[in-house]
Short mmCIF file of C-alpha atoms in Angstrom, two decimals:
data_model
loop_
_atom_site.label_atom_id
_atom_site.label_comp_id
_atom_site.label_asym_id
_atom_site.label_seq_id
_atom_site.Cartn_x
_atom_site.Cartn_y
_atom_site.Cartn_z
CA GLU A 1 -8.09 34.91 16.34
CA PRO A 2 -9.07 33.17 12.44
CA ARG A 3 -11.10 30.38 13.23
CA ARG A 4 -9.58 27.39 11.41
CA GLY A 5 -10.68 25.39 8.69
CA HIS A 6 -11.38 26.51 5.27
CA CYS A 7 -11.58 29.79 3.39
CA GLY A 8 -15.08 29.06 1.21
CA ARG A 9 -15.67 25.76 -1.22
CA HIS A 10 -14.84 27.26 -4.65
CA GLY A 11 -12.04 25.57 -6.43
CA ALA A 12 -9.15 27.49 -4.53
CA GLY A 13 -11.22 27.05 -1.52
CA PHE A 14 -8.68 24.61 -0.02
CA LEU A 15 -6.83 27.62 1.67
CA ARG A 16 -5.75 27.59 5.33
CA CYS A 17 -7.51 30.59 7.04
CA GLY A 18 -4.52 31.66 8.86
CA ARG A 19 -4.43 35.23 9.41
CA VAL A 20 -5.50 36.93 6.45
CA GLY A 21 -5.01 40.88 7.20
CA SER A 22 -4.62 42.44 3.82
CA GLY A 23 -6.83 43.75 1.01
CA ALA A 24 -4.59 42.73 -1.04
CA GLN A 25 -4.80 39.28 -0.30
CA ARG A 26 -8.66 38.89 0.01
CA GLU A 27 -8.76 40.30 -3.58
CA VAL A 28 -6.49 37.89 -4.48
CA TYR A 29 -8.50 35.40 -3.88
CA ALA A 30 -12.21 36.62 -4.74
CA GLU A 31 -9.87 37.11 -8.18
CA MET A 32 -8.27 33.43 -8.56
CA THR A 33 -12.32 32.12 -7.07
CA ALA A 34 -13.94 33.98 -9.88
CA LEU A 35 -12.21 33.62 -12.74
CA MET A 36 -12.14 29.82 -12.81
CA ASP A 37 -14.64 28.38 -14.21
CA PRO A 38 -15.88 23.95 -13.56
CA SER A 39 -14.65 23.68 -17.32
CA GLU A 40 -11.26 25.02 -16.98
CA ARG A 41 -9.88 24.38 -13.68
CA ARG A 42 -10.55 20.96 -15.04
CA ARG A 43 -8.42 21.12 -17.76
CA ASP A 44 -6.07 23.34 -16.23
CA VAL A 45 -6.28 19.73 -13.87
CA LEU A 46 -5.71 17.59 -16.49
CA GLU A 47 -2.69 19.74 -18.26
CA ASN A 48 -0.53 19.22 -15.15
CA VAL A 49 -0.76 16.14 -14.16
CA ASN A 50 2.11 14.21 -13.59
CA GLY A 51 2.35 12.23 -16.44
CA TRP A 52 5.74 9.99 -15.74
CA LEU A 53 4.36 8.95 -12.39
CA ILE A 54 1.30 7.75 -14.81
CA LEU A 55 3.94 6.42 -17.45
CA ALA A 56 5.43 3.91 -14.17
CA VAL A 57 2.03 3.36 -12.64
CA LEU A 58 0.57 1.93 -16.38
CA ALA A 59 4.73 -0.08 -17.05
CA LEU A 60 4.24 -1.56 -13.13
CA CYS A 61 0.47 -2.59 -14.61
CA LEU A 62 1.79 -4.04 -17.36
CA VAL A 63 4.99 -6.58 -15.45
CA GLY A 64 1.53 -7.35 -13.82
CA VAL A 65 -0.15 -8.39 -16.58
CA VAL A 66 2.49 -9.78 -18.49
CA PHE A 67 4.27 -11.83 -16.27
CA ILE A 68 0.32 -13.21 -13.60
CA GLY A 69 -0.74 -14.83 -17.80
CA SER A 70 3.17 -16.16 -17.85
CA ALA A 71 2.16 -17.72 -13.51
CA THR A 72 -1.22 -19.07 -15.45
CA ALA A 73 -0.71 -20.00 -18.68
CA ASP A 74 -2.21 -23.71 -19.54
CA ASP A 75 -3.72 -23.92 -15.98
CA ALA A 76 -7.47 -24.78 -15.64
CA VAL A 77 -7.73 -23.60 -12.62
CA PHE A 78 -6.66 -19.87 -12.65
CA GLY A 79 -5.63 -19.27 -16.15
CA ALA A 80 -8.23 -16.73 -16.72
CA GLN A 81 -6.02 -14.70 -14.26
CA GLN A 82 -4.30 -12.74 -17.04
CA GLY A 83 -7.92 -11.95 -18.15
CA ARG A 84 -8.72 -10.43 -15.18
CA GLN A 85 -6.26 -8.97 -14.13
CA ALA A 86 -6.10 -7.18 -17.46
CA LEU A 87 -10.17 -6.14 -16.53
CA PHE A 88 -9.35 -4.54 -12.92
CA VAL A 89 -6.22 -2.35 -13.97
CA ALA A 90 -8.74 -0.90 -16.24
CA ILE A 91 -11.43 -0.37 -14.58
CA GLY A 92 -9.13 1.09 -11.55
CA ILE A 93 -7.84 3.52 -14.36
CA GLY A 94 -11.11 4.70 -15.20
CA CYS A 95 -11.76 4.81 -11.53
CA GLY A 96 -9.26 7.28 -11.01
CA PHE A 97 -9.90 9.32 -14.01
CA PHE A 98 -12.97 10.56 -12.42
CA VAL A 99 -10.93 10.68 -8.75
CA LEU A 100 -8.63 12.91 -10.21
CA LEU A 101 -11.60 15.61 -11.38
CA PRO A 102 -13.31 16.81 -8.80
CA HIS A 103 -10.78 18.75 -6.09
CA TYR A 104 -9.40 16.77 -3.59
CA VAL A 105 -10.59 18.50 -0.81
CA HIS A 106 -14.44 16.46 -1.12
CA ILE A 107 -12.28 13.18 -0.31
CA LEU A 108 -10.62 15.10 2.96
CA ARG A 109 -14.53 16.01 4.01
CA GLY A 110 -15.03 12.43 3.49
CA ALA A 111 -11.84 10.99 4.98
CA TRP A 112 -13.89 9.65 8.50
CA VAL A 113 -16.79 8.58 6.35
CA LEU A 114 -14.18 6.60 4.69
CA TYR A 115 -12.70 5.34 7.57
CA ALA A 116 -15.97 4.40 9.39
CA VAL A 117 -17.37 2.31 6.52
CA ALA A 118 -13.80 0.66 6.32
CA VAL A 119 -13.25 -0.68 9.82
CA LEU A 120 -17.14 -2.24 9.74
CA ALA A 121 -16.00 -4.10 7.12
CA LEU A 122 -13.69 -5.64 8.93
CA LEU A 123 -15.60 -6.47 11.55
CA GLY A 124 -18.37 -8.02 9.11
CA LEU A 125 -15.52 -10.08 8.14
CA PRO A 126 -15.81 -12.88 10.82
CA PHE A 127 -19.85 -13.09 10.27
CA PHE A 128 -19.67 -12.67 7.09
CA ALA A 129 -17.17 -13.89 4.80
CA PRO A 130 -16.65 -17.81 4.07
CA GLU A 131 -13.48 -18.83 5.04
CA ILE A 132 -10.69 -19.35 2.33
CA ASN A 133 -6.96 -21.08 3.40
CA GLY A 134 -7.86 -20.93 7.03
CA ALA A 135 -8.14 -17.06 6.64
CA ARG A 136 -11.79 -14.88 5.82
CA ARG A 137 -10.60 -12.02 4.17
CA TRP A 138 -13.22 -11.10 1.44
CA TYR A 139 -16.41 -11.17 0.99
CA ALA A 140 -18.29 -13.15 -1.67
CA LEU A 141 -20.51 -11.21 -3.96
CA PRO A 142 -21.85 -13.55 -6.87
CA GLY A 143 -18.90 -12.55 -9.71
CA PHE A 144 -16.11 -11.66 -7.85
CA SER A 145 -15.27 -10.89 -3.71
CA ILE A 146 -13.58 -7.71 -2.29
CA GLN A 147 -11.03 -7.84 0.21
CA PRO A 148 -11.68 -5.20 2.43
CA SER A 149 -8.43 -4.18 4.32
CA GLU A 150 -6.84 -3.59 0.81
CA PHE A 151 -9.60 -0.33 0.99
CA ALA A 152 -8.47 -0.10 4.26
CA LYS A 153 -5.14 0.79 4.19
CA VAL A 154 -6.70 4.35 1.92
CA ALA A 155 -9.35 5.02 4.56
CA VAL A 156 -6.02 4.77 7.81
CA VAL A 157 -3.72 7.10 5.10
CA LEU A 158 -7.03 9.62 4.42
CA ALA A 159 -8.07 9.51 7.85
CA LEU A 160 -4.31 10.35 9.36
CA ALA A 161 -3.71 13.30 6.81
CA ALA A 162 -6.87 14.78 8.07
CA LEU A 163 -6.17 13.98 11.46
CA LEU A 164 -2.00 15.75 11.60
CA ARG A 165 -3.38 18.05 8.64
CA PHE A 166 -1.92 20.86 12.03
CA LYS A 167 0.75 20.81 12.18
CA SER A 168 0.96 21.93 15.95
CA ARG A 169 -1.41 17.99 16.25
CA ALA A 170 1.97 15.92 15.94
CA LYS A 171 3.68 17.21 18.53
CA THR A 172 1.62 16.77 21.19
CA LEU A 173 1.24 13.50 23.31
CA ASP A 174 -1.83 13.10 21.67
CA GLY A 175 -0.95 14.36 19.15
CA LEU A 176 0.47 10.43 18.00
CA LEU A 177 -1.57 8.39 20.44
CA VAL A 178 -5.52 9.68 18.91
CA PRO A 179 -2.47 8.03 15.30
CA ALA A 180 -1.98 5.02 16.62
CA LEU A 181 -5.24 4.42 17.46
CA VAL A 182 -6.36 5.11 14.33
CA ALA A 183 -4.03 2.99 12.96
CA GLY A 184 -3.68 0.14 15.19
CA VAL A 185 -7.92 -0.74 15.64
CA PRO A 186 -8.10 -1.24 11.25
CA ALA A 187 -3.96 -3.35 11.65
CA LEU A 188 -5.48 -5.15 14.76
CA LEU A 189 -8.75 -6.28 13.02
CA ILE A 190 -6.29 -7.77 9.72
CA LEU A 191 -4.03 -9.39 12.43
CA LYS A 192 -7.34 -11.72 13.47
CA GLN A 193 -7.91 -11.85 10.18
CA PRO A 194 -4.95 -13.68 9.68
CA ASP A 195 -2.59 -11.23 7.99
CA LEU A 196 0.49 -10.38 9.42
CA GLY A 197 2.07 -8.61 6.63
CA SER A 198 -0.54 -5.50 5.81
CA SER A 199 -0.62 -4.99 9.82
CA ILE A 200 2.77 -4.35 9.18
CA VAL A 201 2.58 -2.40 6.63
CA PHE A 202 -0.29 -0.02 8.50
CA GLY A 203 3.13 0.74 10.98
CA VAL A 204 5.34 2.10 8.32
CA VAL A 205 2.54 4.07 6.99
CA LEU A 206 1.97 5.46 10.49
CA LEU A 207 5.56 6.56 11.49
CA ALA A 208 6.33 7.65 7.41
CA MET A 209 3.28 10.06 8.40
CA CYS A 210 3.86 11.31 11.46
CA TRP A 211 7.89 12.70 11.25
CA ALA A 212 6.34 14.00 7.91
CA ALA A 213 4.09 16.13 10.02
CA GLY A 214 6.46 16.97 12.64
CA ALA A 215 7.00 14.61 15.04
CA PRO A 216 9.43 14.28 17.54
CA GLY A 217 12.04 12.26 16.27
CA LYS A 218 11.71 10.62 20.22
CA SER A 219 8.22 9.59 19.85
CA LEU A 220 8.84 8.06 16.70
CA LEU A 221 11.63 6.27 18.13
CA ALA A 222 8.44 5.52 21.23
CA LEU A 223 6.35 4.58 18.88
CA LEU A 224 8.84 1.66 16.93
CA GLY A 225 9.47 0.47 20.64
CA VAL A 226 6.12 -0.24 21.38
CA GLY A 227 5.06 -1.90 17.60
CA ALA A 228 8.82 -3.84 18.61
CA LEU A 229 6.48 -4.97 22.30
CA ALA A 230 3.05 -5.60 19.78
CA LEU A 231 4.50 -8.04 17.53
CA VAL A 232 5.97 -10.14 20.31
CA PHE A 233 2.38 -10.29 22.59
CA ALA A 234 1.24 -10.47 18.53
CA TYR A 235 3.67 -13.70 18.18
CA PHE A 236 2.93 -15.59 21.69
CA GLU A 237 -0.85 -14.85 21.33
CA LEU A 238 -2.82 -13.86 18.30
CA MET A 239 -1.04 -15.08 15.67
CA HIS A 240 -2.17 -18.97 14.41
CA GLU A 241 0.01 -21.78 14.02
CA TYR A 242 1.12 -21.96 11.60
CA GLN A 243 1.62 -18.32 11.51
CA ARG A 244 4.27 -19.17 14.69
CA GLU A 245 5.68 -22.44 12.23
CA ARG A 246 6.87 -19.62 9.65
CA VAL A 247 8.86 -17.20 12.01
CA ASP A 248 10.22 -20.44 13.55
CA VAL A 249 11.48 -22.11 9.86
CA TRP A 250 12.61 -18.61 9.22
CA LEU A 251 15.27 -18.55 12.23
CA GLN A 252 16.54 -21.97 12.08
CA HIS A 253 17.12 -21.13 8.00
CA TRP A 254 19.65 -18.79 9.37
CA GLY A 255 21.51 -21.76 10.66
CA TRP A 256 21.52 -23.79 7.59
CA SER A 257 24.87 -25.35 5.53
CA ASP A 258 25.12 -27.01 2.87
CA GLN A 259 26.07 -30.26 5.86
CA SER A 260 22.40 -30.00 7.46
CA LEU A 261 20.21 -29.05 4.28
CA ARG A 262 21.33 -32.78 3.73
CA SER A 263 19.95 -33.82 6.90
CA HIS A 264 16.18 -35.74 7.39
CA GLU A 265 15.08 -33.26 9.93
CA VAL A 266 15.31 -30.47 7.25
CA GLN A 267 14.11 -32.03 4.06
CA ARG A 268 11.34 -33.01 6.84
CA VAL A 269 10.63 -28.77 7.41
CA LEU A 270 12.00 -27.62 3.83
CA ARG A 271 8.58 -30.15 2.34
CA GLY A 272 6.34 -28.83 5.36
CA ALA A 273 6.67 -25.05 6.96
CA GLY A 274 9.68 -23.97 4.45
CA TYR A 275 7.87 -25.20 1.41
CA GLN A 276 6.99 -21.97 -0.13
CA PRO A 277 10.04 -20.06 0.82
CA TRP A 278 12.22 -23.00 -0.26
CA GLN A 279 10.68 -23.12 -3.18
CA ALA A 280 10.77 -19.09 -3.87
CA LEU A 281 14.45 -19.02 -2.56
CA ILE A 282 15.62 -21.48 -5.64
CA ALA A 283 13.71 -19.83 -8.44
CA MET A 284 15.17 -15.97 -7.62
CA GLY A 285 18.72 -17.84 -7.82
CA ALA A 286 18.14 -19.77 -10.87
CA GLY A 287 17.34 -17.24 -12.97
CA GLY A 288 21.19 -15.85 -12.78
CA VAL A 289 21.67 -12.92 -14.79
CA GLN A 290 19.07 -12.79 -17.75
CA GLY A 291 16.34 -15.17 -16.56
CA TYR A 292 15.02 -17.76 -18.61
CA GLY A 293 12.65 -16.09 -21.21
CA ILE A 294 8.77 -15.39 -19.92
CA GLY A 295 7.79 -18.56 -19.60
CA GLN A 296 10.09 -20.98 -19.60
CA GLY A 297 11.32 -21.08 -15.62
CA PRO A 298 11.56 -24.59 -14.27
CA GLN A 299 10.05 -23.25 -11.13
CA ASN A 300 6.90 -21.41 -12.32
CA ARG A 301 5.89 -24.25 -15.85
CA TYR A 302 6.19 -27.42 -13.77
CA ASP A 303 4.06 -26.20 -10.81
CA PHE A 304 6.67 -26.40 -8.13
CA LEU A 305 6.27 -22.70 -6.69
CA PRO A 306 3.03 -22.34 -5.56
CA TYR A 307 0.75 -19.09 -5.15
CA ARG A 308 3.54 -17.70 -7.86
CA SER A 309 0.23 -15.52 -9.64
CA GLU A 310 -0.08 -13.52 -5.97
CA ASP A 311 2.57 -14.00 -3.25
CA TYR A 312 5.38 -14.62 -5.27
CA VAL A 313 5.23 -13.14 -7.98
CA PHE A 314 8.48 -11.83 -7.95
CA ALA A 315 9.82 -14.55 -7.52
CA VAL A 316 8.77 -15.50 -11.15
CA VAL A 317 9.89 -12.30 -12.72
CA GLY A 318 13.06 -13.23 -10.68
CA GLU A 319 13.18 -16.72 -11.75
CA GLU A 320 11.90 -15.09 -16.01
CA GLY A 321 13.75 -12.31 -16.02
CA GLY A 322 16.47 -12.39 -13.91
CA PHE A 323 18.22 -10.46 -12.02
CA LEU A 324 18.36 -7.27 -15.40
CA GLY A 325 14.40 -8.01 -14.94
CA CYS A 326 14.09 -7.77 -10.94
CA LEU A 327 15.79 -4.23 -11.26
CA LEU A 328 14.27 -3.41 -13.81
CA VAL A 329 10.85 -3.93 -11.61
CA LEU A 330 12.88 -2.26 -8.54
CA GLY A 331 13.51 0.36 -10.57
CA LEU A 332 10.16 1.14 -11.66
CA VAL A 333 8.94 0.90 -8.60
CA ALA A 334 11.50 3.28 -6.96
CA ALA A 335 10.84 5.91 -9.76
CA VAL A 336 6.46 5.67 -8.45
CA VAL A 337 7.67 6.29 -4.96
CA PHE A 338 10.29 9.71 -5.74
CA GLY A 339 6.76 10.46 -8.18
CA LEU A 340 4.32 10.41 -5.14
CA LEU A 341 7.21 12.33 -2.91
CA SER A 342 8.50 14.80 -5.43
CA ILE A 343 3.92 15.71 -5.45
CA ALA A 344 4.51 15.90 -1.52
CA SER A 345 7.76 17.81 -1.71
CA ARG A 346 5.90 20.31 -4.20
CA THR A 347 2.83 20.71 -2.09
CA ARG A 348 2.70 23.66 0.75
CA GLU A 349 -1.34 22.21 1.83
CA ARG A 350 -0.16 20.04 4.02
CA PHE A 351 -3.64 17.85 4.41
CA GLY A 352 -2.38 17.03 0.25
CA LYS A 353 1.38 16.31 1.26
CA LEU A 354 0.27 13.40 3.58
CA VAL A 355 -1.58 12.09 1.63
CA CYS A 356 0.78 11.82 -0.45
CA VAL A 357 4.03 10.98 1.89
CA GLY A 358 1.32 8.44 3.41
CA VAL A 359 0.68 6.38 -0.19
CA ALA A 360 4.83 6.54 -0.82
CA ALA A 361 4.90 4.24 2.68
CA TRP A 362 2.91 2.07 1.27
CA PHE A 363 3.38 1.33 -1.88
CA GLY A 364 7.10 1.63 -0.98
CA ALA A 365 6.68 -1.36 2.03
CA GLN A 366 4.77 -3.05 0.68
CA SER A 367 6.34 -4.17 -2.50
CA LEU A 368 9.99 -4.45 -0.28
CA PHE A 369 8.07 -6.23 2.23
CA HIS A 370 6.82 -8.64 -0.83
CA VAL A 371 10.53 -8.88 -2.63
CA ALA A 372 11.82 -9.76 0.99
CA VAL A 373 9.64 -12.80 1.50
CA CYS A 374 10.16 -13.72 -1.79
CA GLY A 375 13.75 -13.92 -0.93
CA TRP A 376 13.40 -15.50 2.42
CA LEU A 377 14.29 -11.87 4.47
CA VAL A 378 11.51 -12.13 5.89
CA PRO A 379 9.09 -14.47 6.97
CA SER A 380 6.45 -15.56 5.05
CA THR A 381 3.40 -14.24 4.80
CA GLY A 382 1.03 -13.84 2.16
CA LEU A 383 1.14 -10.16 0.70
CA PRO A 384 1.07 -8.90 -2.90
CA MET A 385 2.95 -7.01 -4.87
CA PRO A 386 1.01 -3.40 -5.63
CA LEU A 387 0.06 -2.83 -8.78
CA ILE A 388 1.98 -6.67 -9.74
CA SER A 389 0.24 -9.27 -8.83
CA TYR A 390 -2.82 -10.94 -8.71
CA GLY A 391 -5.84 -9.46 -7.09
CA GLY A 392 -9.17 -6.91 -8.13
CA SER A 393 -9.20 -5.07 -4.19
CA SER A 394 -5.86 -4.85 -4.81
CA THR A 395 -5.00 -2.97 -7.53
CA LEU A 396 -7.97 -1.08 -7.78
CA ALA A 397 -6.97 0.98 -4.15
CA MET A 398 -3.74 1.55 -5.14
CA LEU A 399 -4.64 3.00 -8.52
CA LEU A 400 -7.35 5.29 -6.39
CA ALA A 401 -4.58 6.22 -3.27
CA ILE A 402 -2.42 7.12 -7.38
CA ALA A 403 -5.05 9.24 -7.93
CA VAL A 404 -5.44 10.90 -5.12
CA CYS A 405 -1.83 11.52 -5.14
CA LEU A 406 -1.92 13.18 -8.76
CA ASN A 407 -4.97 15.06 -7.70
CA VAL A 408 -2.71 16.61 -5.10
CA GLY A 409 0.64 17.78 -7.81
CA ALA A 410 -2.13 18.36 -10.60
CA ARG A 411 -3.42 21.59 -7.98
CA ARG A 412 -1.04 24.25 -6.28
CA GLU A 413 -3.25 25.66 -3.85
CA PRO A 414 -1.76 29.20 -2.33
CA ILE A 415 -1.28 28.58 1.37
CA LEU A 416 -1.72 32.47 3.05
CA SER A 417 -1.55 30.91 6.70
CA GLY A 418 1.80 31.44 8.31
CA ASP A 419 2.33 27.73 9.03
CA GLY A 420 2.27 26.85 5.45
CA PHE A 421 5.41 28.05 4.83
CA ARG A 422 7.50 27.16 7.67
#
């Protein structure tokens, strides 16, 4: 019985071993590895990179820089965010280029090391991170800060892909409990920071990757039910008081009418726990079809909308770009998601396929969750919009994750084992 693993350490060495019995197959493999020197392999990789996906990503980064500049114009405290965001994007693209060159088998080999580092970084936050706005999410370093939760998302995607890359594992009870534990540990640590939005993103990534790995529908429904129960438990036992207040106000606002908005009780709520989502909703609705224009939105310009370069940047897009601007941004988000899923659909090697599915689920879920927060469709929570909101850790983590997917898409690994054809 052949050993499961990899058939070598060279360019085509990511082959799944399986039953490779014929001499012809071994000759093809030997010929492929011998003829391709490193410089030729790198050139082939750059030629096969998905150019349309890169254009969509760069367009979103440009949109983010433009609207961050609009949100922080003439601001004495945050006026430097536009330049810093442009620097983050440049660093992310540079680092992504070097992630693209080596074979992604090296990323598989280091997946669990990266996961362990991410968990340790999250464990250290309560002891070494300063408290900012009631949360401990960032390590403060000279000149910049690092948010481990963003890089933990990359680490969890890679670890889950490494765990689920064998097809038989996803169909067993152990194959669902262990992935749930892998995603659940960092999710709980992030929830304690507190950061509810990022914790929910881990759940979406887990479900998407288990489904792509072949988990039965009943098992996925069971995981979804456990996740719902975990949210109820978190509401009563783990959430801070201000988080529960946000959930309560969100539940209340569905029953408000024009008449109730004039009452002193509702107005008091809108000046307190409901202030941020209410101002974001006003900005989204005021933009109309075409918007006020870049830098001309009243909610943005006159400082009514808080955290508008980070947690509510899409509300600025709605106010100043209008409905058409929102459609353009969401179209670019959809282009990135479908580009990642297109790579996954063409990739028969399971680790690469699952990484692309996980990154697509992360990018799409976090983007839609941010949009839903700005429209007050879900409770308010501090979740950045990938590549558009200001934030070095968020931007770098997402660009690195997309670079890994481009690495996968630029290589067509032959699969000689039987399960690779099913």
